[in-house]
C-alpha atoms as one frame of an Amber mdcrd trajectory, in Angstrom:
protein
 -34.214 -14.491 -79.218 -33.000 -11.231 -77.656 -29.687 -12.811 -76.706 -29.254
 -13.869 -80.332 -29.752 -10.265 -81.432 -26.934  -9.211 -79.114 -24.679 -11.977
 -80.435 -25.361 -10.853 -84.014 -24.594  -7.230 -83.178 -28.156  -6.058 -83.862
 -28.647  -4.950 -80.243 -26.190  -3.744 -77.631 -28.077  -5.000 -74.595 -31.305
  -6.593 -73.386 -33.853  -4.730 -71.275 -37.153  -5.601 -69.615 -40.148  -3.582
 -68.444 -42.619  -4.063 -65.594 -41.047  -7.308 -64.386 -41.427  -8.148 -60.709
 -38.725  -9.690 -58.507 -39.898 -13.245 -59.089 -39.793 -12.826 -62.865 -36.364
 -11.195 -62.683 -35.110 -14.033 -60.518 -36.193 -16.626 -63.089 -34.461 -14.704
 -65.876 -31.203 -14.311 -63.931 -31.179 -18.010 -63.113 -31.539 -19.081 -66.740
 -30.203 -16.315 -69.000 -26.816 -16.122 -70.644 -26.903 -12.336 -71.111 -28.539
 -10.707 -68.075 -30.870  -7.712 -68.529 -29.073  -4.384 -68.583 -32.136  -2.297
 -67.732 -35.480  -2.598 -65.957 -38.104   0.070 -66.638 -40.807   0.348 -63.975
 -43.102   2.955 -62.503 -41.675   4.825 -59.543 -42.457   8.122 -57.813 -42.664
   9.395 -54.219 -46.263   8.174 -54.245 -45.137   4.717 -55.441 -41.526   4.281
 -54.346 -41.261   0.618 -55.420 -38.181   0.338 -53.233 -37.960  -3.431 -52.802
 -38.066  -4.108 -56.530 -35.526  -1.345 -57.248 -33.195  -2.694 -54.567 -33.582
  -6.208 -55.976 -32.670  -5.099 -59.498 -29.818  -2.773 -58.555 -28.115  -5.310
 -56.357 -28.283  -7.745 -59.262 -26.418  -5.221 -61.436 -29.484  -4.084 -63.425
 -29.966  -0.377 -64.121 -33.439   0.842 -63.158 -35.296   3.522 -65.146 -38.454
   5.044 -63.679 -41.345   6.114 -65.872 -43.985   8.459 -64.464 -41.483   9.837
 -61.902 -43.668  12.961 -61.484 -46.748  10.944 -60.587 -48.440  11.191 -64.025
 -50.323  14.437 -63.316 -52.008  14.295 -66.761 -52.967  10.624 -66.612 -56.322
   9.994 -68.356 -57.699   7.910 -65.508 -57.141  10.590 -62.880 -60.248  11.436
 -60.839 -61.204  14.872 -59.554 -59.811  15.338 -56.121 -56.936  12.866 -56.557
 -53.760  14.155 -54.850 -51.223  15.763 -57.166 -47.611  14.948 -56.421 -46.251
  18.321 -57.528 -48.713  20.122 -55.231 -47.424  18.367 -52.121 -46.522  20.990
 -49.455 -43.352  19.121 -48.467 -41.985  19.160 -52.034 -42.811  22.826 -52.393
 -41.081  23.605 -49.100 -37.922  21.706 -50.123 -37.952  23.426 -53.524 -38.358
  26.864 -51.954 -35.453  26.181 -49.597 -33.066  25.353 -52.435 -34.543  27.500
 -55.192 -35.848  24.522 -57.200 -39.209  23.496 -58.539 -41.105  20.529 -57.038
 -40.436  18.607 -60.270 -36.694  19.124 -59.869 -36.869  17.920 -56.285 -38.698
  14.752 -57.336 -36.251  13.982 -60.143 -33.306  14.592 -57.887 -34.838  12.145
 -55.408 -34.740   9.434 -58.080 -31.218  10.264 -59.232 -29.926  10.073 -55.669
 -31.268   6.506 -55.617 -29.314   5.752 -58.821 -32.591   5.478 -60.738 -32.842
   6.920 -64.229 -35.902   9.007 -65.050 -38.173   9.354 -68.083 -40.388  12.357
 -67.263 -43.189  13.416 -69.598 -44.003  17.130 -69.788 -47.483  17.512 -71.261
 -48.282  20.994 -69.976 -50.570  23.052 -72.245 -48.927  25.763 -74.316 -50.385
  28.537 -72.168 -48.996  27.055 -68.937 -45.473  27.078 -67.528 -43.666  23.783
 -68.352 -43.327  21.375 -65.492 -39.568  21.200 -66.157 -37.778  24.084 -67.813
 -34.835  23.504 -70.117 -32.422  24.917 -67.530 -33.898  22.782 -64.776 -33.787
  19.648 -66.903 -30.167  20.317 -67.743 -29.245  20.737 -64.085 -31.140  17.678
 -62.892 -29.899  15.437 -65.699 -26.317  16.198 -64.757 -25.146  18.089 -67.864
 -23.204  20.483 -65.648 -20.492  17.966 -64.788 -22.242  14.920 -63.296 -20.622
  11.705 -64.545 -20.625   8.043 -63.614 -17.484   6.661 -61.992 -16.237   4.802
 -65.088 -16.434   8.008 -67.141 -14.739   9.939 -64.343 -11.865   7.441 -64.198
 -11.413   7.777 -67.965 -11.559  11.566 -67.979  -9.385  12.144 -64.915  -6.336
  10.655 -66.646  -3.462   8.661 -65.243  -0.748  10.334 -63.198   1.156  10.588
 -59.954  -1.568   9.374 -57.611  -2.178   6.304 -59.771   1.560   5.597 -59.783
   1.679   5.934 -55.998  -1.252   3.518 -55.616   0.323   1.111 -58.112   3.719
   1.160 -56.386   2.275   0.643 -52.931  -0.080  -2.151 -54.008   2.757  -3.851
 -55.887   4.981  -3.692 -52.823   2.203  -5.014 -50.572   1.474  -7.857 -52.999
   5.194  -8.658 -53.101   5.229  -8.862 -49.305   2.587 -11.593 -49.471   4.701
 -13.696 -51.803   7.769 -13.177 -49.610   5.979 -14.391 -46.480   4.515 -17.426
 -48.235   7.720 -18.805 -49.725  10.308 -17.750 -47.135   9.702 -20.768 -44.880
  10.773 -23.224 -47.585  14.208 -21.534 -47.698  14.892 -21.760 -43.968  13.765
 -25.327 -43.263  17.207 -26.962 -43.716  18.834 -24.528 -41.270  15.862 -24.311
 -38.894  15.697 -28.118 -38.805  18.957 -28.243 -36.928  18.229 -25.210 -34.738
  14.691 -26.210 -33.672  15.089 -29.987 -33.972  12.413 -30.361 -36.620  11.079
 -33.712 -37.695   9.610 -34.417 -41.124   6.127 -33.888 -39.673   7.207 -30.554
 -38.196   8.517 -29.350 -41.539   5.287 -30.354 -43.245   3.284 -28.551 -40.565
   5.312 -25.364 -41.053   4.627 -25.465 -44.786   0.921 -26.062 -44.191   0.228
 -23.709 -41.280   0.626 -20.528 -43.285  -1.996 -21.809 -45.735  -4.306 -22.565
 -42.808  -3.836 -18.987 -41.627  -4.495 -17.688 -45.122  -7.714 -19.711 -45.302
  -9.083 -18.068 -42.155  -7.649 -14.670 -43.054  -9.177 -14.700 -46.535 -12.678
 -15.136 -45.122 -12.183 -12.644 -42.292 -10.331  -9.817 -44.013 -12.160 -10.244
 -47.331 -15.512  -9.585 -45.661 -13.985  -6.750 -43.633 -12.788  -5.106 -46.844
 -16.410  -4.686 -47.962 -17.770  -3.709 -44.550 -15.012  -1.502 -43.099 -13.116
  -0.272 -46.148 -10.254  -1.329 -48.383  -7.532   0.871 -46.970  -8.268   0.292
 -43.263  -8.464  -3.470 -43.794  -5.156  -3.493 -45.659  -3.409  -1.579 -42.897
  -4.584  -4.053 -40.255  -3.935  -7.210 -42.281  -0.440  -6.087 -43.279   0.291
  -5.176 -39.666  -0.766  -8.651 -38.507   1.397 -10.171 -41.239   4.441  -8.124
 -40.231   3.922  -8.792 -36.520   3.744 -12.559 -36.979   6.726 -12.616 -39.329
   8.949 -10.395 -37.216   8.135 -12.163 -33.950   8.742 -15.611 -35.452  12.432
 -14.865 -35.904  12.711 -14.892 -32.099  10.711 -18.104 -31.555  12.550 -20.324
 -29.038  10.908 -23.588 -30.116   8.879 -25.257 -32.823   5.409 -24.676 -31.363
   5.963 -20.956 -30.862   7.348 -20.682 -34.371   4.325 -22.592 -35.707   1.835
 -20.296 -33.939   3.554 -17.139 -35.160   3.670 -18.409 -38.740  -0.081 -19.022
 -38.496  -0.490 -15.406 -37.373   1.570 -14.271 -40.347  -0.589 -16.374 -42.672
  -3.688 -14.809 -41.146  -2.468 -11.426 -42.347  -1.338 -12.689 -45.751  -4.744
 -14.244 -46.432  -6.431 -10.869 -46.072  -3.991  -8.855 -48.111  -4.559 -10.560
 -51.468  -8.346 -10.072 -51.887  -8.314  -6.498 -50.590  -5.227  -5.422 -52.544
  -6.706  -6.610 -55.843 -10.101  -5.090 -55.036  -8.565  -1.758 -54.056  -6.202
  -1.563 -57.023  -8.731  -2.614 -59.680 -11.182   0.031 -58.460  -8.682   2.747
 -59.342  -8.377   1.619 -62.963 -10.395   2.811 -65.945 -11.884   0.221 -68.244
  -9.184   0.911 -70.869  -6.266   0.227 -68.511  -7.741  -2.291 -66.107  -6.640
  -5.520 -67.803  -2.978  -4.611 -68.216  -2.825  -2.886 -64.818  -4.211  -5.833
 -62.802  -2.076  -8.270 -64.819   0.983  -6.192 -63.890  -0.023  -6.386 -60.222
  -0.274 -10.177 -60.524   3.371 -10.237 -61.627   4.376  -9.236 -58.108   4.226
 -12.905 -57.127   7.238 -13.392 -59.387   8.914 -10.324 -57.896   8.365 -11.643
 -54.380   9.819 -15.007 -55.338  12.887 -13.365 -56.854  13.470 -11.160 -53.821
  13.060 -14.076 -51.406  15.347 -16.398 -53.375  17.993 -13.697 -53.754  17.761
 -12.766 -50.067  18.014 -16.388 -48.974  20.960 -16.879 -51.325  22.768 -13.949
 -49.696  21.785 -14.425 -46.035  21.001 -18.045 -45.126  24.077 -20.039 -46.286
  26.594 -18.243 -44.043  29.244 -20.803 -43.013  31.231 -18.138 -41.145  28.238
 -16.791 -39.211  28.738 -16.783 -35.455  25.352 -16.940 -33.730  24.719 -14.739
 -30.724  22.395 -15.759 -27.924  19.126 -14.098 -26.922  16.938 -14.476 -23.821
  19.710 -15.772 -21.627  21.158 -18.108 -24.228  17.919 -19.978 -24.933  17.619
 -18.615 -28.493  20.785 -18.802 -30.652  20.315 -16.189 -33.385  21.479 -17.920
 -36.561  21.447 -16.433 -40.064  18.071 -17.972 -40.925  16.472 -15.917 -38.139
  17.892 -12.760 -39.666  16.415 -13.800 -43.006  12.963 -14.281 -41.434  13.176
 -10.815 -39.881  14.154  -9.254 -43.210  11.216 -10.973 -44.919   8.788  -9.096
 -42.659  10.047  -5.669 -43.805   7.946  -5.459 -47.017   4.669  -5.964 -45.128
   5.786  -3.649 -42.323   6.656  -0.802 -44.677   3.467  -1.351 -46.688   1.326
  -1.048 -43.548   3.154   2.174 -42.645   2.649   3.716 -46.110  -0.996   2.843
 -46.849  -2.364   5.746 -44.734  -0.718   8.041 -47.295  -3.075   7.012 -50.139
  -6.846   7.659 -50.306  -9.667   5.148 -50.236 -10.885   3.524 -53.458 -13.280
   5.900 -55.331 -15.675   3.081 -56.200 -15.829   1.961 -52.590 -16.584   5.528
 -51.484 -19.535   5.586 -53.870 -20.664   2.138 -52.782 -20.851   3.462 -49.229
 -22.798   6.539 -50.317 -19.886   8.948 -49.724 -20.529  10.862 -52.937 -18.917
  14.134 -51.860 -15.664  12.397 -50.929 -15.583  10.468 -54.209 -16.269  13.621
 -56.223 -13.544  15.570 -54.402 -11.123  12.677 -54.931 -11.762  12.514 -58.698
 -11.338  16.294 -58.979  -8.050  15.964 -57.096  -6.910  13.227 -59.471  -7.829
  15.270 -62.564  -6.121  18.387 -61.197  -2.995  16.428 -60.306  -2.845  14.999
 -63.811  -3.132  18.457 -65.391  -6.355  17.643 -67.247  -7.558  21.081 -68.300
 -10.150  20.237 -70.936 -12.305  18.196 -68.541 -14.668  20.350 -66.451 -14.749
  19.837 -62.706 -16.919  16.912 -61.708 -19.911  18.325 -59.850 -21.017  14.847
 -58.861 -19.639  11.361 -59.421 -22.123   8.520 -59.178 -22.286   4.769 -59.723
 -24.997   3.053 -61.729 -25.499   0.267 -59.234 -26.575  -0.297 -55.675 -25.325
   1.947 -52.890 -24.964   0.613 -49.362 -25.277   2.483 -46.117 -22.078   2.217
 -44.071 -22.580   0.480 -40.712 -22.010   2.836 -37.820 -21.406   0.398 -34.984
 -19.012  -2.505 -34.518 -21.903  -4.916 -34.302 -23.291  -3.439 -37.511 -19.985
  -3.997 -39.271 -19.782  -7.570 -38.043 -23.336  -8.167 -39.236 -22.496  -6.739
 -42.656 -19.426  -8.975 -42.913 -21.554 -12.031 -42.180 -24.228 -10.840 -44.606
 -21.649 -10.446 -47.383 -20.445 -14.021 -46.889 -23.974 -15.405 -46.857 -25.003
 -13.420 -49.942 -22.409 -15.265 -52.016 -23.986 -18.650 -51.380 -27.559 -18.051
 -50.195 -29.266 -15.636 -52.597 -32.076 -14.059 -50.573 -35.481 -13.273 -51.986
 -35.508 -10.365 -52.234 -32.910  -8.994 -52.883 -29.895 -10.798 -54.372 -26.597
  -9.185 -53.590 -24.340 -10.345 -56.392 -24.248  -9.023 -59.904 -25.964 -11.073
 -62.583 -22.691 -11.997 -64.287 -21.300 -13.198 -60.973 -24.381 -15.308 -60.298
 -24.165 -17.011 -63.669 -20.491 -18.020 -63.492 -20.129 -18.495 -59.739 -19.883
 -22.328 -59.877 -17.237 -22.070 -62.608 -14.977 -19.714 -60.710 -15.244 -21.715
 -57.472 -13.926 -24.741 -59.404 -11.402 -22.814 -61.480  -9.531 -21.325 -58.530
  -8.588 -24.711 -57.032  -7.586 -25.973 -60.490  -5.317 -22.971 -60.987  -3.860
 -23.315 -57.506  -2.846 -26.906 -58.192  -0.625 -25.608 -60.976   0.797 -22.943
 -58.672   1.338 -25.483 -55.888   3.224 -27.814 -58.214   5.370 -24.878 -59.307
   6.121 -23.164 -55.985   6.617 -26.258 -53.897   9.112 -27.679 -56.363   6.832
 -30.676 -56.819   7.226 -30.657 -60.566  10.971 -31.003 -60.403  10.956 -33.511
 -57.557   7.683 -35.296 -58.238   9.239 -38.453 -59.581  12.765 -37.888 -58.358
  11.866 -38.100 -54.661   9.906 -41.301 -55.229  13.054 -42.995 -56.575  12.443
 -42.733 -60.316  14.448 -45.566 -61.864  16.512 -44.945 -64.927  18.311 -48.040
 -66.211  17.640 -49.760 -62.901  19.182 -47.134 -60.659  17.967 -44.127 -58.759
  18.649 -40.897 -60.631  19.100 -38.746 -57.551  20.020 -39.415 -53.986  17.736
 -37.269 -51.834  18.930 -38.655 -48.548  18.842 -36.047 -45.815  20.830 -38.009
 -43.303  23.491 -35.307 -43.356  21.059 -32.388 -43.441  22.844 -30.619 -40.554
  26.263 -30.933 -42.135  27.761 -27.398 -42.434  28.626 -28.039 -46.084  24.992
 -28.946 -46.821  23.654 -25.890 -44.964  26.017 -23.554 -46.809  25.162 -24.930
 -50.261  23.786 -22.189 -52.517  22.508 -24.326 -55.391  18.874 -24.644 -54.131
  18.583 -20.857 -53.834  20.053 -20.323 -57.267  17.649 -22.819 -58.818  14.660
 -21.187 -57.127  15.812 -17.801 -58.391  16.034 -19.127 -61.951  12.577 -20.737
 -61.774  11.035 -17.454 -60.614  12.966 -15.486 -63.227  11.553 -17.760 -65.922
   8.151 -16.185 -65.207   9.315 -12.827 -66.502   8.789 -13.306 -70.288   5.308
 -14.761 -69.907   4.364 -12.136 -67.322   5.375  -9.324 -69.648   3.597 -11.010
 -72.541   0.385 -11.384 -70.528   0.410  -7.658 -69.712   0.719  -6.763 -73.392
  -1.883  -9.279 -74.618  -4.415  -9.099 -71.781  -6.595  -6.520 -73.535  -5.774
  -7.680 -77.060  -6.566 -11.400 -76.783  -8.909 -11.188 -73.819  -8.786 -12.750
 -70.364 -10.772 -15.846 -71.302  -8.465 -16.808 -74.180  -5.261 -16.336 -72.183
  -6.579 -18.218 -69.155  -7.890 -21.185 -71.119  -4.801 -21.521 -73.345  -2.380
 -21.173 -70.431  -4.014 -23.882 -68.337  -4.243 -26.264 -71.294  -0.548 -25.815
 -72.184   0.383 -26.228 -68.519  -1.565 -29.504 -68.374   0.328 -30.810 -71.399
   3.699 -29.790 -69.966   3.126 -31.843 -66.793   3.566 -35.101 -68.708   7.076
 -34.077 -69.729   8.141 -35.009 -66.171   8.411 -38.599 -67.381  11.226 -37.581
 -69.746  13.459 -36.126 -67.006  16.729 -37.992 -66.582  19.252 -35.498 -65.195
  19.173 -32.472 -62.891  19.369 -29.748 -65.555  16.381 -31.258 -67.382  14.326
 -31.076 -64.184  15.322 -27.432 -63.707  14.513 -26.565 -67.322  11.092 -28.206
 -67.062  10.336 -26.319 -63.839  11.188 -23.054 -65.589   8.978 -23.917 -68.575
   6.105 -24.928 -66.313   6.400 -21.713 -64.278   6.414 -19.588 -67.423   3.358
 -21.293 -68.910   1.280 -21.026 -65.723   2.184 -17.380 -65.028   0.016 -15.818
 -67.749  -3.000 -17.940 -66.777  -2.638 -16.958 -63.141  -2.510 -13.286 -64.168
  -5.626 -13.644 -66.332  -7.483 -15.305 -63.466  -6.644 -12.379 -61.205  -7.984
  -9.914 -63.785 -11.219 -11.712 -64.609 -11.996 -12.382 -60.939 -12.010  -8.671
 -60.112 -14.103  -7.834 -63.189 -16.846 -10.391 -62.568 -17.606  -9.097 -59.085
 -19.703  -6.114 -57.964 -17.994  -3.535 -55.751 -20.129  -4.394 -52.741 -19.005
  -8.034 -52.793 -15.657  -7.919 -54.589 -13.399  -8.205 -51.566 -15.578 -10.842
 -49.882 -15.769 -13.029 -52.986 -12.018 -12.766 -53.608 -11.452 -13.713 -49.981
 -13.633 -16.804 -50.409 -11.779 -17.640 -53.625  -8.508 -17.294 -51.761  -9.779
 -19.566 -48.991 -10.757 -22.184 -51.566  -7.319 -21.918 -53.110  -5.748 -22.545
 -49.703  -7.866 -25.673 -49.331  -6.695 -26.703 -52.799  -3.069 -26.099 -51.771
  -3.405 -28.302 -48.711  -5.267 -31.048 -50.576  -2.877 -31.017 -53.525   0.124
 -31.422 -51.221  -1.620 -34.297 -49.468  -2.697 -35.767 -52.807   0.830 -35.708
 -54.235   2.233 -37.200 -51.053  -0.317 -40.030 -51.040  -0.076 -40.852 -54.742
   3.650 -40.550 -55.258   4.404 -43.753 -53.349   2.461 -45.675 -55.988   4.441
 -44.081 -58.829   4.381 -40.991 -60.997   1.281 -41.750 -63.054  -1.229 -40.832
 -60.335   0.077 -37.332 -59.529   0.685 -36.533 -63.196  -2.784 -37.534 -64.357
  -4.500 -35.825 -61.417  -2.676 -32.521 -61.910  -3.132 -32.525 -65.689  -6.815
 -33.434 -65.354  -7.556 -30.563 -62.991  -5.744 -28.094 -65.212  -7.640 -29.315
 -68.278 -10.881 -28.876 -66.353  -9.832 -25.341 -65.542  -9.154 -24.656 -69.212
 -12.664 -25.808 -70.136 -14.297 -23.802 -67.344 -12.505 -20.653 -68.497 -14.307
 -20.924 -71.840 -17.621 -20.361 -70.039 -16.627 -16.933 -68.719 -18.183 -13.827
 -70.309 -15.968 -11.350 -72.119 -15.091  -8.595 -69.630 -12.519  -6.711 -71.709
 -13.353  -3.003 -71.693 -16.620  -3.555 -69.826 -17.732  -1.179 -67.069 -17.227
  -2.799 -63.675 -19.476  -1.471 -60.930
């Protein structure tokens, strides 16, 4: 009934009072709109800490009634202790020039608990809380929550610096992922690669990303966004740069796994870090713009490969006593590591995420950072923030290495094994968790078909017969022929396919906050599913290229919307971990989809087409179950 009132616009939210953890757990497991507020009794005499922790870590704001201990309660007996007469409270108040009531209220506010005090002092007595004291404790002198602070601080140079650096780091991920596919023809001759070896090189980076997503994602919540990004980008750059000197296949394979290990950690932490800098008004368009960096990375890689790899006049020079001939493809691999290397070098120049600082209880640092942002943006009408706070749970940062490792493991377990008490994920996240675990693999199938060229070659490589003859001859018997190695057409086609993402990427940025994430995601995946069946109409090369471009453009906006909604459905304390798990699932989907296409294609085109379209249609339906997160505070 209360949810219906919200749907009809007669109420803005649903709240509960005096519910225990078991009752809250039943509601969160069955509700569509989770409670926004829990009102319970709480004071230093009755801290109620376990229930408050349970509710806050489920994303429910807690409001305490009787925070002063109900000194005028009718059932009080003579001789009962009075909270405001406690010597410790009086001593703390005397030290800071505050009344015991102010000290008690401040105690609750520091726990992110709202207060509803009741001053029933007789007219001839001094009020328990004076007007000036109430104003100071309630935060009317500049205390704001983080979402309000992000809105009031404006958007300026520091935001642009964070945006540019995150965009460049995200681009470096795309470069590392797709660069191997451009060097395989040349590396095949240099390293003596078999078909199995080439498949292993394509798959090993995804295996590294699977492990890296779990490892670095959890580290992002336990250690910090910025520190984790620096280390993951450094690992990425080290593996990529060293692989250009690999003397044989197995060394090259191991170093590409190391590069994938770094790439897997960059994505979840970059999106967590960047989204936590955005106000609710800008978040959708800003995160969608960051998602476009996949296209930028693809364009840069295709253009670089076009310029560097097909060098018929290149004279290789020998390294390590002649055991490693340095061909042009090795130079290309080295150049592809520069984006991640420069990103790792520049990230120490930007501050930590303000929401993460608050999540770790570093209120003074977060407040100073928001004041710095406002001052840098020339916001004069906004008073200095005396305190920035977050209306959700606050964690204590682990001090030891073992403590950090334990917190990483706890974050991973909290996603799948809700403890009792307390749950760690927000209520929205708990309600749609099964949907998003299924939606990520469905979306990745569409990306795999696009980036691997499967759409264009799906039927062509299986010998699609048109009028009784094979349309294309994909024989690679002359793969090491200099004329084949110097051909530029594959690079040009890849560049055009990536460029076809541009219109839909720009459109998704403009419409992300107007149409909503759910609408864009569902429509994009449904249209992509329909477009897959057009493969059967392909007869000549230009038709295959045109269809690949159309498919890439249709899937781009859905991929962007998925990136936005994933960051908004997650609480700050679990955002990086959950995105890392989502990334790991997507890597599993990438591996399985490649295996699935390879196994089904021998039997004809119908199997791969129906499987891919079915998964994308499932993703479209799952997207309809997501809550509307446009303009919603994300804590």
